Short mmCIF file of N, CA and C in Angstrom, two decimals:
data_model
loop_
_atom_site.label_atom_id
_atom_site.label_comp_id
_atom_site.label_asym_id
_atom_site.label_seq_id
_atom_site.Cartn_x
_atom_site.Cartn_y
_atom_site.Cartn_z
N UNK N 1469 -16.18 26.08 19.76
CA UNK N 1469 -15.04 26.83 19.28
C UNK N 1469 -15.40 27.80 18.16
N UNK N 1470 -16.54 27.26 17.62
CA UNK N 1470 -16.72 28.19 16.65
C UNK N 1470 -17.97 29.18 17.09
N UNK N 1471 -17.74 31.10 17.26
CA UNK N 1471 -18.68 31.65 17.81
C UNK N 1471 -19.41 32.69 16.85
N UNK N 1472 -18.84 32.50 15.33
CA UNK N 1472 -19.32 33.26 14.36
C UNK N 1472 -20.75 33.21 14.21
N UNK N 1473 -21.78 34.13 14.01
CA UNK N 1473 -22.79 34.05 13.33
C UNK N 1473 -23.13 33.95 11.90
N UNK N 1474 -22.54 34.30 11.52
CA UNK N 1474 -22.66 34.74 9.72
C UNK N 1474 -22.10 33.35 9.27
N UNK N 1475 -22.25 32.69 7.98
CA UNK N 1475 -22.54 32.00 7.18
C UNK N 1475 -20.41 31.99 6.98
N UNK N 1476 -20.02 30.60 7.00
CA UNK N 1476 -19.05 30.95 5.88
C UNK N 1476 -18.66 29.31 5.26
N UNK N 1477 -18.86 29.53 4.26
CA UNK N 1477 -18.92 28.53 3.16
C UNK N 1477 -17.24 27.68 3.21
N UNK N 1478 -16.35 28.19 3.50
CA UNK N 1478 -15.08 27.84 3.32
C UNK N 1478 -15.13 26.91 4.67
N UNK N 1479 -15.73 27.53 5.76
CA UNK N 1479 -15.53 26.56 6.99
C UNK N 1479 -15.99 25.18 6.80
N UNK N 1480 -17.71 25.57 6.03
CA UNK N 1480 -18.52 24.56 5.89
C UNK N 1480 -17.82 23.17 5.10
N UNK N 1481 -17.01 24.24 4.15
CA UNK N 1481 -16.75 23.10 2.76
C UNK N 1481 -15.66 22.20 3.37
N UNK N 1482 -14.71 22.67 4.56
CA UNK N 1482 -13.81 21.91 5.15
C UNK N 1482 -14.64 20.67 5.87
N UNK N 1483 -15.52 21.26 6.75
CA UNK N 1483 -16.01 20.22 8.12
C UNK N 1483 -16.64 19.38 7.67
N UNK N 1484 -17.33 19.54 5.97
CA UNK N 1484 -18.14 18.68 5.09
C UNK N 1484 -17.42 17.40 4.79
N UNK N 1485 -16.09 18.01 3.44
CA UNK N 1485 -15.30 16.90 3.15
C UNK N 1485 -14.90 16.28 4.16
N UNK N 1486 -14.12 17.06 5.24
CA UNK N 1486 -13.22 15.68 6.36
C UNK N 1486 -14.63 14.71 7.31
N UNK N 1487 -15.85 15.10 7.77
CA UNK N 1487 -17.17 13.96 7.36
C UNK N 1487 -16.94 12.99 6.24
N UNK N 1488 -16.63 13.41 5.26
CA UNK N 1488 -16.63 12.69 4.28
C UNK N 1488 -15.51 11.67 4.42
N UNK N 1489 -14.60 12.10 4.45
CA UNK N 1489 -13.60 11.38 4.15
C UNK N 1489 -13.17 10.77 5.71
N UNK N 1490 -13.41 10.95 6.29
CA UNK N 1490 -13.69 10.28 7.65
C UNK N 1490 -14.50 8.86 7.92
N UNK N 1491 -15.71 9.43 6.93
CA UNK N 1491 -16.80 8.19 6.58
C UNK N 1491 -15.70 6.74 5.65
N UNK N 1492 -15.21 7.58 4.62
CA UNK N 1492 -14.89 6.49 3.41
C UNK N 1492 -13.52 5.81 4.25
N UNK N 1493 -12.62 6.46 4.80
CA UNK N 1493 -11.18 6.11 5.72
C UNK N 1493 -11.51 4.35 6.41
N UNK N 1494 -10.87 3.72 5.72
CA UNK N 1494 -10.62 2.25 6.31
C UNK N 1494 -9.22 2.09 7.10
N UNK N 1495 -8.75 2.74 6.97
CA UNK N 1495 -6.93 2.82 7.76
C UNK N 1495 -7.10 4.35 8.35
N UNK N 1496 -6.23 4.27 8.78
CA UNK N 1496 -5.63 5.99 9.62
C UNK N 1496 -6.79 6.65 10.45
N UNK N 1497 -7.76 5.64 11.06
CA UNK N 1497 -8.56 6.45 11.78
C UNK N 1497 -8.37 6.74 13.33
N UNK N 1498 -6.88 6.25 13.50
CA UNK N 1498 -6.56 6.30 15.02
C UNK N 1498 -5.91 7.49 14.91
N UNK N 1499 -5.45 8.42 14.02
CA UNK N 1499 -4.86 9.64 13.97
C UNK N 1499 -5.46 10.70 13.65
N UNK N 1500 -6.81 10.46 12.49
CA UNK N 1500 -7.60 11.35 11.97
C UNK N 1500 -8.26 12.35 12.44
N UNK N 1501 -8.79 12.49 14.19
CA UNK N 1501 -8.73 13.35 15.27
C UNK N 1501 -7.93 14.37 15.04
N UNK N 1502 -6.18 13.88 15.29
CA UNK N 1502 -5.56 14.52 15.53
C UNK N 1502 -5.03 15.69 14.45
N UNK N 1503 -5.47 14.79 13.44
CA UNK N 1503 -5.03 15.93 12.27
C UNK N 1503 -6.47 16.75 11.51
N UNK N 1504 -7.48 16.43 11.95
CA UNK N 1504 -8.49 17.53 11.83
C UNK N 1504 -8.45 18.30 12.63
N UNK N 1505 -7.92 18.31 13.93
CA UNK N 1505 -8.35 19.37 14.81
C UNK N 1505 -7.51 20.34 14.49
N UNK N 1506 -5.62 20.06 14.06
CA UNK N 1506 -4.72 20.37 14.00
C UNK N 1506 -5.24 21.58 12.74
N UNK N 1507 -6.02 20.60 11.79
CA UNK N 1507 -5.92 21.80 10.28
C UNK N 1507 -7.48 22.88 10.97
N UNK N 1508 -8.32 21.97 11.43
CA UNK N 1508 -9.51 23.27 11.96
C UNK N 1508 -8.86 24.25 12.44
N UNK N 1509 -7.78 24.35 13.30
CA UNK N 1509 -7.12 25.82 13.91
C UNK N 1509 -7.00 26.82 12.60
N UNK N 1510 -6.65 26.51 11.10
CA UNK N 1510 -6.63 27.44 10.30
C UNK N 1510 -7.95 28.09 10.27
N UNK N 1511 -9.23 27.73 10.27
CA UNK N 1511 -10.19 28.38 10.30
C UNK N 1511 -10.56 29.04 11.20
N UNK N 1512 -10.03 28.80 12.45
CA UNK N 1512 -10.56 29.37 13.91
C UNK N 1512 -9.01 30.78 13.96
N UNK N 1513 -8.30 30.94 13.58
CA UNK N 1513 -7.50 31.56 13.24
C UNK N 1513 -6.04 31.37 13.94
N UNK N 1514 -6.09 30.25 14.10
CA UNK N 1514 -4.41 30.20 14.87
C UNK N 1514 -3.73 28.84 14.54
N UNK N 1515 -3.48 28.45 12.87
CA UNK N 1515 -3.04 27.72 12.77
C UNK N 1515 -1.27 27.56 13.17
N UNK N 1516 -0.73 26.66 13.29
CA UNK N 1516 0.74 27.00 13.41
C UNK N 1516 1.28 27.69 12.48
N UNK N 1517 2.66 28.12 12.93
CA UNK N 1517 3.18 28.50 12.13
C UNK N 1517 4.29 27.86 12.28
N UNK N 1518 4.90 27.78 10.93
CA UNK N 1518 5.75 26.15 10.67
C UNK N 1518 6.58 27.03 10.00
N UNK N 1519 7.27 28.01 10.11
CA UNK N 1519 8.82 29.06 9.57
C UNK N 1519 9.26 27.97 9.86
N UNK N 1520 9.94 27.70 10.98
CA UNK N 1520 11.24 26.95 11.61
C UNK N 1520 11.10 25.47 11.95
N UNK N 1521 10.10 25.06 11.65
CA UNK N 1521 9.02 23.82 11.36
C UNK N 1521 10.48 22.98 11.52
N UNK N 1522 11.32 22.55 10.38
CA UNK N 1522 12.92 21.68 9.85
C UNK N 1522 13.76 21.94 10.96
N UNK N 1523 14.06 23.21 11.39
CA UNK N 1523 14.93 23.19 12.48
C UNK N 1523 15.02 23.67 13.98
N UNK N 1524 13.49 23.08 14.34
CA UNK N 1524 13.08 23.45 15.33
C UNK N 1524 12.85 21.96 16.41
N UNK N 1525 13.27 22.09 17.61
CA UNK N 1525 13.16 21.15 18.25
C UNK N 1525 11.94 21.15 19.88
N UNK N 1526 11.36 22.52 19.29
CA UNK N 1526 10.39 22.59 20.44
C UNK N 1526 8.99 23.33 19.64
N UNK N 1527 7.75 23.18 20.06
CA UNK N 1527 6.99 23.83 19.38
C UNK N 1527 5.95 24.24 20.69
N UNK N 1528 6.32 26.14 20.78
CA UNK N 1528 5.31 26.63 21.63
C UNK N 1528 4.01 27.10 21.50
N UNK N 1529 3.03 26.17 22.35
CA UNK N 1529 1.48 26.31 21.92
C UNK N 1529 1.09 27.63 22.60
N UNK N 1530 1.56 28.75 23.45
CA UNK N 1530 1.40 29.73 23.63
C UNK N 1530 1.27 30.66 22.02
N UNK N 1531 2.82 30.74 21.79
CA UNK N 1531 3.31 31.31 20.84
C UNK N 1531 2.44 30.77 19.27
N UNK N 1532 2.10 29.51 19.36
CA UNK N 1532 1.35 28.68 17.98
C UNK N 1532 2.48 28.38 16.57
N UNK N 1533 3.68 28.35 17.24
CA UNK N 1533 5.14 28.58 16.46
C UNK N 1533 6.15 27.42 16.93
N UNK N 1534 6.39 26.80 15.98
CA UNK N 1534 7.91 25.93 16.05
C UNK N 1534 9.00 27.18 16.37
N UNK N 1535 9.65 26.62 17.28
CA UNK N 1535 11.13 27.75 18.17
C UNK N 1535 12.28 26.64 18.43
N UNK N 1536 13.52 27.41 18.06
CA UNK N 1536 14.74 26.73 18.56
C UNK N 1536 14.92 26.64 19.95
N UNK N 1537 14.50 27.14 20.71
CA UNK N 1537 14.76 27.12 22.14
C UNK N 1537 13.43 26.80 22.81
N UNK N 1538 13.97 26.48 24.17
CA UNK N 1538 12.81 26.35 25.00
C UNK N 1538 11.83 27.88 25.55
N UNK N 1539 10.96 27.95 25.76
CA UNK N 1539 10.51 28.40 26.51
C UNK N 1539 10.62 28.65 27.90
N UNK N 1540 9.87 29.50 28.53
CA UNK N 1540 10.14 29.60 29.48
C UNK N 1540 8.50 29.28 30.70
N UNK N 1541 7.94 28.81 29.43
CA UNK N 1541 6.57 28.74 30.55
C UNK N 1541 6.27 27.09 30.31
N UNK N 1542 5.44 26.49 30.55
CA UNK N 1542 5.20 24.92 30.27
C UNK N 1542 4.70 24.26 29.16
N UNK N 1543 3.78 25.44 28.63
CA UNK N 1543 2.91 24.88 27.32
C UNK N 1543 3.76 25.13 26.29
N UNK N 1544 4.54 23.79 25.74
CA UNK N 1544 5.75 23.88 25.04
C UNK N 1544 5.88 21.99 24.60
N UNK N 1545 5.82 21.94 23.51
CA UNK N 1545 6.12 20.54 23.42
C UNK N 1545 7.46 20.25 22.96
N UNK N 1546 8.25 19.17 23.15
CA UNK N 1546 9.59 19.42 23.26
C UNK N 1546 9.50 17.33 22.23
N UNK N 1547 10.69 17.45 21.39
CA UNK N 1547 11.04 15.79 20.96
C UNK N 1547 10.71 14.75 22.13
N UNK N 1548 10.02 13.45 21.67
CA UNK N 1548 9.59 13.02 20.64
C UNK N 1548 8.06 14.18 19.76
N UNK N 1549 7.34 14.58 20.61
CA UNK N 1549 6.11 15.23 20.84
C UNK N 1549 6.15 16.27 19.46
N UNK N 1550 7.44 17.07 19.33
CA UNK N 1550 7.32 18.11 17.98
C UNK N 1550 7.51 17.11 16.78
N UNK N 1551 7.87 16.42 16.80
CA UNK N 1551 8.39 15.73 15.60
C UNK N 1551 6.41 14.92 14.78
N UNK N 1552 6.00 14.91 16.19
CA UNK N 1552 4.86 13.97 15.77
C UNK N 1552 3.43 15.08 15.46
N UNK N 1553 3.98 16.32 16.11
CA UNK N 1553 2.67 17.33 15.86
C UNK N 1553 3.52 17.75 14.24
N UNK N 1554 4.98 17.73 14.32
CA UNK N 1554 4.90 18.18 12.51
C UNK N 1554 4.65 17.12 11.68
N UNK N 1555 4.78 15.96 11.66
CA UNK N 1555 3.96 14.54 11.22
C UNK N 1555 2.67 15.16 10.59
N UNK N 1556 1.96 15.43 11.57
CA UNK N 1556 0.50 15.84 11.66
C UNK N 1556 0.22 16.42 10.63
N UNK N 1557 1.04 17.63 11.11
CA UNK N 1557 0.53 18.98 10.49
C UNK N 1557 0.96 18.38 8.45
N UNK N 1558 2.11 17.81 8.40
CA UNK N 1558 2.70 17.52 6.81
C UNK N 1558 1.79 16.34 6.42
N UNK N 1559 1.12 15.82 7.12
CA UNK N 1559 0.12 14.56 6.33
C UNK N 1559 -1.00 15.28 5.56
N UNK N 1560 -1.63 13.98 4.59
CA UNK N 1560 -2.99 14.19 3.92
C UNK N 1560 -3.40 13.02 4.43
N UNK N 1561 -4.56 13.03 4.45
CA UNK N 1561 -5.72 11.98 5.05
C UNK N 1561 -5.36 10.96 4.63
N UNK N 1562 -4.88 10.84 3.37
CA UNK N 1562 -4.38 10.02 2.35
C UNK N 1562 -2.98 8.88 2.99
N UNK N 1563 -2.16 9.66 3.70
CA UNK N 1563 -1.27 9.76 4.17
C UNK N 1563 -1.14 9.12 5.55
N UNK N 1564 -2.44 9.36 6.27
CA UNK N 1564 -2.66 9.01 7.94
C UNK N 1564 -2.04 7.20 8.39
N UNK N 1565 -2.63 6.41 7.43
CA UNK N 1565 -2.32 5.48 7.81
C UNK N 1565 -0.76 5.04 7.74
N UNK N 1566 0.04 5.43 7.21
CA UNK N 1566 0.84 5.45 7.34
C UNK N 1566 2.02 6.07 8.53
N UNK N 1567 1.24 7.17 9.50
CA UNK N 1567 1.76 7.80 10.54
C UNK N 1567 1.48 6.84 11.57
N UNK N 1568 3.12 6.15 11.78
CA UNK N 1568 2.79 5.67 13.04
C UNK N 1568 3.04 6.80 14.88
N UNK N 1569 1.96 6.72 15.59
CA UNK N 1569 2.30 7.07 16.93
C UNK N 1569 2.09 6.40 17.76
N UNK N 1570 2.75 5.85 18.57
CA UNK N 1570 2.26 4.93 19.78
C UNK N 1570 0.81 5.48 20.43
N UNK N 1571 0.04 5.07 21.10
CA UNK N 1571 -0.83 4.92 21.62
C UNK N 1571 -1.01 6.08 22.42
N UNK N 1572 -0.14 5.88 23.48
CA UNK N 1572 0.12 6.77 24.64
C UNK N 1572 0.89 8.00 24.29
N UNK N 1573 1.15 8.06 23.09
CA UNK N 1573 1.59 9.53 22.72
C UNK N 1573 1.10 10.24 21.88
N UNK N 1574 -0.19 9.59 21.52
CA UNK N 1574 -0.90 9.79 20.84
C UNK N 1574 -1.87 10.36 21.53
N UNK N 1575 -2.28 9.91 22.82
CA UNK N 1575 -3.13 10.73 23.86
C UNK N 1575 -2.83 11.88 24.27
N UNK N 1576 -1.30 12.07 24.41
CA UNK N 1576 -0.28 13.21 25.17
C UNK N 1576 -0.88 14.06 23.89
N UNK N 1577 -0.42 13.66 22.83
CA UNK N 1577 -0.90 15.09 21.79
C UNK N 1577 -2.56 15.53 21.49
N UNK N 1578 -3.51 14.72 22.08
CA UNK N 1578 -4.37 15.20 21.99
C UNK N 1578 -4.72 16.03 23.01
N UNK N 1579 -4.10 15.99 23.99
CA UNK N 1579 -4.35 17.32 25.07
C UNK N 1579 -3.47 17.95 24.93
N UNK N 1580 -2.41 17.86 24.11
CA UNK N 1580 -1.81 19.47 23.90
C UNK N 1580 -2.54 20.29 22.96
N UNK N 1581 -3.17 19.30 21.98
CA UNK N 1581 -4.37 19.71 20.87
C UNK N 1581 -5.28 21.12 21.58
N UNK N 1582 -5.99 20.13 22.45
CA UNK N 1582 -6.79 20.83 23.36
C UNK N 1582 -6.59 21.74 24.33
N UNK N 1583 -5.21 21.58 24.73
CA UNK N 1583 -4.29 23.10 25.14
C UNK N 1583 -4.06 24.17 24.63
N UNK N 1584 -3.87 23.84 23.45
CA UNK N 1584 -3.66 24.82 22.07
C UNK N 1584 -4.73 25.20 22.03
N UNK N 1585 -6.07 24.61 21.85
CA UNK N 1585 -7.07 25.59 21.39
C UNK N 1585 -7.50 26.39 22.92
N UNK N 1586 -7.06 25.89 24.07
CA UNK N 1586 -7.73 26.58 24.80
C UNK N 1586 -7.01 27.50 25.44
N UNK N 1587 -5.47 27.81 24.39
CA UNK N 1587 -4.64 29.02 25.10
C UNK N 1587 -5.38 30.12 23.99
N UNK N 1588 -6.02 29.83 22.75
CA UNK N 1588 -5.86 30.50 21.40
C UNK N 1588 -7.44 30.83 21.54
N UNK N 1589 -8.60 30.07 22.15
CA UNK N 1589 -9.78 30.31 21.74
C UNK N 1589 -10.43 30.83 23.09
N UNK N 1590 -10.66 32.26 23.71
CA UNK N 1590 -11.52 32.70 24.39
C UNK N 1590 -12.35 31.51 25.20
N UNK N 1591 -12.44 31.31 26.41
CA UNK N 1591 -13.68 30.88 26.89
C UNK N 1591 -14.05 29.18 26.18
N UNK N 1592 -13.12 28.97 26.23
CA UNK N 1592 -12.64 27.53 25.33
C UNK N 1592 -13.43 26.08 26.34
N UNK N 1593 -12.90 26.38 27.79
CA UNK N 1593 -13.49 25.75 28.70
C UNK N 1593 -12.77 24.21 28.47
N UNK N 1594 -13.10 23.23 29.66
CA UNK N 1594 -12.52 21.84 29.17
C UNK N 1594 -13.29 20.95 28.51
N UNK N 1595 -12.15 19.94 27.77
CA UNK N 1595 -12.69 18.78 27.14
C UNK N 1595 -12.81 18.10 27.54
N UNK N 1596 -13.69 16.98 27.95
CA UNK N 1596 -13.66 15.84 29.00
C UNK N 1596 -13.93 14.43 27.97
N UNK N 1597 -14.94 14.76 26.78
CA UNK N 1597 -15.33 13.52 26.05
C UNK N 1597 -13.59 12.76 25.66
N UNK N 1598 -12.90 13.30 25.55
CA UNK N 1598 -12.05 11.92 25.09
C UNK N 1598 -11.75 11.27 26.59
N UNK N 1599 -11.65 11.75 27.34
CA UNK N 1599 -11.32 11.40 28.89
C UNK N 1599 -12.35 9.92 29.13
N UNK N 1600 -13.55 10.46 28.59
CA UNK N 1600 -14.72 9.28 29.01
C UNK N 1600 -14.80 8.53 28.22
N UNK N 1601 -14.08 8.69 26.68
CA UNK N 1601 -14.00 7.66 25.71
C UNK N 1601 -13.00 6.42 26.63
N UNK N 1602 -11.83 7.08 26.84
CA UNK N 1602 -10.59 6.21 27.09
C UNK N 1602 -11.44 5.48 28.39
N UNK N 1603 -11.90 5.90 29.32
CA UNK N 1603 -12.49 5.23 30.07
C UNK N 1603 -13.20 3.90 29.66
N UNK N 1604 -14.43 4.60 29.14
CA UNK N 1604 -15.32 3.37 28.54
C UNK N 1604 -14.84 2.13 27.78
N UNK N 1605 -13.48 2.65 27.33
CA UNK N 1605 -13.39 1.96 25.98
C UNK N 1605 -12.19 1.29 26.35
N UNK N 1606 -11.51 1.32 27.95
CA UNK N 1606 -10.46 0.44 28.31
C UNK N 1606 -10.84 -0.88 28.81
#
């Protein structure tokens, strides 16, 4: 995802600490995925945008925007699903263990994760490693 050449210290200093704090995390590591990938989109350049974040009941991953209405194409997450990507997005690491998501909806948002980056990032291609995690690991 990342195709920059040049050096940038701000990316580094992010992907460093959440290593870090990934390492030290004794709770909230069943969510911690979901909310690094969620904040990496600010660096890759398409973080959400959370205007209507409070009174929004759908959030389109085309668009990368919480919207009052539906869409009209599929890549659109609609309640329970927005409520738990703005969860996400309003936590601190600090915070994770305390976000509960069921299991299985917790999977659903990691491939919208991965939808998102692959409506937003050129040549994005598919993810398969969590596919072979859940496998192995059922």
């Amino acid at each position: 995802s990342i195709k920059q050449q040049t050096a940038d210290e701000v990316l580094f200093e992010f992907l460093f600490q959440s290593i870090e704090l990934l390492d030290k995390l004794d709770e909230g590591l069943a969510n911690f995925h979901l909310h690094f990938l969620l904040n990496l989109s600010r660096f890759l350049g398409f973080y959400p945008d959370r205007t209507l974040e409070e009174r929004a009941d759908y959030f389109d991953l085309k668009e990368g925007a919480f919207v009052r209405s539906a869409p009209s194409h599929v890549l659109v997450l609609q309640q329970p699903h927005t409520s738990y990507w703005s969860a996400i997005l309003k936590s601190h690491v600090d915070g994770l263990p305390g976000l509960r998501i069921p299991a299985e909806e917790r999977k659903f948002i990691l491939r919208k994760i991965l939808d998102f980056y692959q409506v937003h990032i050129e040549g994005f291609g598919s993810v398969k490693s969590h596919q072979i995690l859940e496998e192995v690991l059922s």
